[in-house]
mmCIF file of C-alpha atoms in Angstrom:
data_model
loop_
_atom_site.group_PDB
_atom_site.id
_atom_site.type_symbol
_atom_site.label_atom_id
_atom_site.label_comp_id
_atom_site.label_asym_id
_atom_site.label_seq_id
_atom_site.Cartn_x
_atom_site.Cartn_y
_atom_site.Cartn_z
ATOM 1 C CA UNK A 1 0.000 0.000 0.000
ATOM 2 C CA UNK A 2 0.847 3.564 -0.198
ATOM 3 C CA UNK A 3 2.465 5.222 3.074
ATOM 4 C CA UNK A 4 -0.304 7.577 3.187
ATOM 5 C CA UNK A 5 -2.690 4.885 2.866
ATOM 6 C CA UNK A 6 -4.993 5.063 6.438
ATOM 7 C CA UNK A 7 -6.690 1.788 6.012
ATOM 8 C CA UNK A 8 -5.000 -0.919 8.379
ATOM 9 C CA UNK A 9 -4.963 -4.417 6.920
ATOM 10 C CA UNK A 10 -6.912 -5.601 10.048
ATOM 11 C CA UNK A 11 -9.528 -3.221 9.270
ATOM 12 C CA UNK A 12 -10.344 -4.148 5.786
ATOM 13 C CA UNK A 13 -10.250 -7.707 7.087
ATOM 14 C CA UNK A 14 -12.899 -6.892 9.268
ATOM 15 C CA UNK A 15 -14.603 -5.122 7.222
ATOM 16 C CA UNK A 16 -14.688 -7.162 4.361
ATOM 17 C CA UNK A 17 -15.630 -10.168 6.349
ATOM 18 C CA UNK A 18 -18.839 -8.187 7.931
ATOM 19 C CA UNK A 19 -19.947 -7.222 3.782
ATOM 20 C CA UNK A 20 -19.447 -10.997 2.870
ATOM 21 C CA UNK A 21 -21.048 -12.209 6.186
ATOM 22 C CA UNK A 22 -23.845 -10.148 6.214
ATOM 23 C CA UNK A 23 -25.675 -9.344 9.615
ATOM 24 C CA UNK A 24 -27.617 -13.474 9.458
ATOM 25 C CA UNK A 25 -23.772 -14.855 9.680
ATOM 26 C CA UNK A 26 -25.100 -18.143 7.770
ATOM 27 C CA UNK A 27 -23.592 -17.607 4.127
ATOM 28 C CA UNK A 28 -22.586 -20.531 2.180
ATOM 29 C CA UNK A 29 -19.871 -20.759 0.033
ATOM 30 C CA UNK A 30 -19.710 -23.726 -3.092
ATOM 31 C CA UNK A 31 -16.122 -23.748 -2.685
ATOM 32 C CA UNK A 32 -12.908 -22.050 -1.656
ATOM 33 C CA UNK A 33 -12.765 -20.427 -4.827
ATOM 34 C CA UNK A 34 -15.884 -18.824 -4.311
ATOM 35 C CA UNK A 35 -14.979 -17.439 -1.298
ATOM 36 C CA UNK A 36 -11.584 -15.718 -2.603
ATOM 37 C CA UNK A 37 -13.673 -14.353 -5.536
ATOM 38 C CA UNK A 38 -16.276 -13.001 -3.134
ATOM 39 C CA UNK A 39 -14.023 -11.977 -0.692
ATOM 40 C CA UNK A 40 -11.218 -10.179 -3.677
ATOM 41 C CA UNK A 41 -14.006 -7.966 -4.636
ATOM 42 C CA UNK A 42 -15.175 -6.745 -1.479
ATOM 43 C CA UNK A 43 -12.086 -6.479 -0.439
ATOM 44 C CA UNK A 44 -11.726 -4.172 -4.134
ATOM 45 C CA UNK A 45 -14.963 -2.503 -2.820
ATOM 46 C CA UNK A 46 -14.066 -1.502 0.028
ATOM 47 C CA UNK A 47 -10.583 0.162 -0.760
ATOM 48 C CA UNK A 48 -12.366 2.143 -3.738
ATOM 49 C CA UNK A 49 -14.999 3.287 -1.654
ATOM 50 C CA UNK A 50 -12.084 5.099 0.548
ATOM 51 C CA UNK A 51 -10.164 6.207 -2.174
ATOM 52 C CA UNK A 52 -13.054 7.982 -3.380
ATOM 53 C CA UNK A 53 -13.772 9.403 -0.143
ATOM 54 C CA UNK A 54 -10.391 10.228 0.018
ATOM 55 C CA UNK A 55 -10.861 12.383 -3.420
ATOM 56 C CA UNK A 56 -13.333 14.657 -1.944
ATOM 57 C CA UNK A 57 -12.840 18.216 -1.336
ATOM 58 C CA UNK A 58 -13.784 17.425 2.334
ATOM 59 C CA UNK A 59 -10.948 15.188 3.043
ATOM 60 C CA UNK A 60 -8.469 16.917 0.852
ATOM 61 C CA UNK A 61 -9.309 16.612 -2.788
ATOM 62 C CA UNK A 62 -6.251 16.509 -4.605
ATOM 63 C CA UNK A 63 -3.852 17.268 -2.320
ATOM 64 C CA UNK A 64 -1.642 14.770 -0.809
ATOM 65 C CA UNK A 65 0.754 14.243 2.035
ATOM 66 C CA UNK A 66 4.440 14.371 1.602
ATOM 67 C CA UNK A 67 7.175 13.974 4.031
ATOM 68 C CA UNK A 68 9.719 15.735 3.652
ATOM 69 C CA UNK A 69 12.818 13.123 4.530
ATOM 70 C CA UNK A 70 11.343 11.032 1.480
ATOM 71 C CA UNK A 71 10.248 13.789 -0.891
ATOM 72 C CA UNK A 72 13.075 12.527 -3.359
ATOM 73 C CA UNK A 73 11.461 9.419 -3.176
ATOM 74 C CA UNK A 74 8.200 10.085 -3.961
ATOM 75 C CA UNK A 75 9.242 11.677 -6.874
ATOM 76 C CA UNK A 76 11.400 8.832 -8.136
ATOM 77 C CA UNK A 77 8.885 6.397 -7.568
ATOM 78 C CA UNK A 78 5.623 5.698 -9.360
ATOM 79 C CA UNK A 79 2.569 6.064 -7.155
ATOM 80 C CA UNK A 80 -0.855 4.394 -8.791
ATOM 81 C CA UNK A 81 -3.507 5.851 -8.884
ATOM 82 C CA UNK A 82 -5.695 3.416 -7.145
ATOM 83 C CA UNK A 83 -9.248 4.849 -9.031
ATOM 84 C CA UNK A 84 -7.603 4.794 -12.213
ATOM 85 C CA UNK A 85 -6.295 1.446 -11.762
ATOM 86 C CA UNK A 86 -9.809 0.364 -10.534
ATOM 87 C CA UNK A 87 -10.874 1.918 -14.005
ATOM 88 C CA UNK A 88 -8.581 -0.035 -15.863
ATOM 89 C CA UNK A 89 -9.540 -3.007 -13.810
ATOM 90 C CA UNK A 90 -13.104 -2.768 -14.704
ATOM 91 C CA UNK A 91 -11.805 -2.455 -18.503
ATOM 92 C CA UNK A 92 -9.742 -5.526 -18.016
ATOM 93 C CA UNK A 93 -12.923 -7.923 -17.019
ATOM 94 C CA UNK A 94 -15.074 -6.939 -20.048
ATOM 95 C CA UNK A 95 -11.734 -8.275 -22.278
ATOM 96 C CA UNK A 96 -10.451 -10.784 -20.382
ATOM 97 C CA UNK A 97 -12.336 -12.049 -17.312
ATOM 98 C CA UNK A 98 -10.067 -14.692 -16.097
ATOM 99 C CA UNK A 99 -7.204 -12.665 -16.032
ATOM 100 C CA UNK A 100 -9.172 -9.957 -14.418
ATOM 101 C CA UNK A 101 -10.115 -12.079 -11.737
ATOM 102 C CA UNK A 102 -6.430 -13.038 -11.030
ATOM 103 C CA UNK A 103 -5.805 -9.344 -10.566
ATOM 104 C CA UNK A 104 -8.107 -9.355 -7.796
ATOM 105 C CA UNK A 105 -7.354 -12.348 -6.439
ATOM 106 C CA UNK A 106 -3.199 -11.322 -6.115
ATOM 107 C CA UNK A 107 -3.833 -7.286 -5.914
ATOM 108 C CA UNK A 108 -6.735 -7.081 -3.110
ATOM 109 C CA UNK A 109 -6.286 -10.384 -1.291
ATOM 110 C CA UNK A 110 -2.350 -11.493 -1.491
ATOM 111 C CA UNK A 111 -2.909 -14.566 -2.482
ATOM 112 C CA UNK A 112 0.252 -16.130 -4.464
ATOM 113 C CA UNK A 113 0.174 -17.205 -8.275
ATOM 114 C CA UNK A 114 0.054 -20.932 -7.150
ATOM 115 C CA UNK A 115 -2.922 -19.929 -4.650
ATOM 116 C CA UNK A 116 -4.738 -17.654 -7.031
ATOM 117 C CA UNK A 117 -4.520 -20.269 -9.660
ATOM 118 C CA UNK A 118 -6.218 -23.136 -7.430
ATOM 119 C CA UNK A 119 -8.893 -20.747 -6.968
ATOM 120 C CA UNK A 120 -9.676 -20.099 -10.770
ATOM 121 C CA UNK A 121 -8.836 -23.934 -10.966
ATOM 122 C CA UNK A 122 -6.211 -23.229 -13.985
ATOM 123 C CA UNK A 123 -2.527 -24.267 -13.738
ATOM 124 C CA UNK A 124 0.124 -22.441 -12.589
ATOM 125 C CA UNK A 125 1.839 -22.114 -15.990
ATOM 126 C CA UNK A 126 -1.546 -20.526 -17.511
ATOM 127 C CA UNK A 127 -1.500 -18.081 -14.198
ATOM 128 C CA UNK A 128 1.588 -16.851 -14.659
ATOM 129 C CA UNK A 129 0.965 -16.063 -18.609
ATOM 130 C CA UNK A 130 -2.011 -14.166 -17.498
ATOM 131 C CA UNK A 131 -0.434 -12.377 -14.702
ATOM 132 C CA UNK A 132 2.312 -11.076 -16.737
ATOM 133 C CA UNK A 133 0.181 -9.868 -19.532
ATOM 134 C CA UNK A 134 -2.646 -7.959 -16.926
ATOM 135 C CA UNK A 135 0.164 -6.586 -15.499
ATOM 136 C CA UNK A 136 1.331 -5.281 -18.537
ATOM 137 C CA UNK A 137 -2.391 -4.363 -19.805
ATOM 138 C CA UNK A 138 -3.357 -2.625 -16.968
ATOM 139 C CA UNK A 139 0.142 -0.606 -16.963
ATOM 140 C CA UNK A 140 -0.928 0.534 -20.690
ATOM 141 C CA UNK A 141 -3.969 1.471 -19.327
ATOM 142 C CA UNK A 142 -3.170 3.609 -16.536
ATOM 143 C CA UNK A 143 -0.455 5.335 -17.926
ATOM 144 C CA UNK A 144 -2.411 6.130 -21.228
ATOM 145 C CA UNK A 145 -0.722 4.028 -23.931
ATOM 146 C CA UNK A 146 -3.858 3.123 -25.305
#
């Protein structure tokens, strides 16, 4: 994450778990794939809802937090945009769902290539291939090359 990102990891955990949960507590899931793909996009959810928030005039708008010790780092390194990603995201699942869903899977819940491809029950080998080409779409994407 960003170092200006206020979300703790415990408290998207949380409150992912509550959205997938629901207030009953009795969801099913048909398998442990389901579950990562339910829980990957609420997890998404959740972190665009705050960067949106984040985006208003009320809590800033477009200006953002530097400190000072690492200001020549900040302008070395390449900070995403997390909406625009989300954008390009959302672009990536109407052309390629599968890979899409891999992006999710590694980006919002951590889960490794060999994990992520269990989930979408595809080998390793066909993970990697689509990992390496998201990467590379979504990169187009959000930095305008097409």
């Amino acid at each position: 994450e960003r170092k200006d990102h206020t979300l703790q990891g415990t408290a998207l955990v949380h409150e992912a778990y509550l959205r997938l949960v629901g207030p009953e507590g009795n969801v099913g899931w048909d398998s442990r794939g389901h579950f990562f793909s339910a829980a990957a996009e609420a997890m998404r959810r959740i972190l665009i809802d705050q960067a949106r928030r984040k985006n208003t005039l009320k809590a800033g708008g477009e200006h953002q937090r530097v400190d000072l010790p690492h200001f020549d780092q900040i302008l070395a390194g390449q900070n995403w945009d997390l909406l625009s990603l989300n954008d390009a995201l959302e672009a990536l699942e109407i052309h390629d769902t599968r890979a899409a869903s891999l992006v999710k899977l590694r980006f919002f819940t951590g889960l490794s290539i060999t994990e992520a491809a269990k989930v979408l029950e595809v080998s390793v080998t066909t993970a990697n291939a689509d990992w390496t080409y998201a990467k590379s779409w979504l990169r187009a994407k959000v930095l305008g090359a097409s």
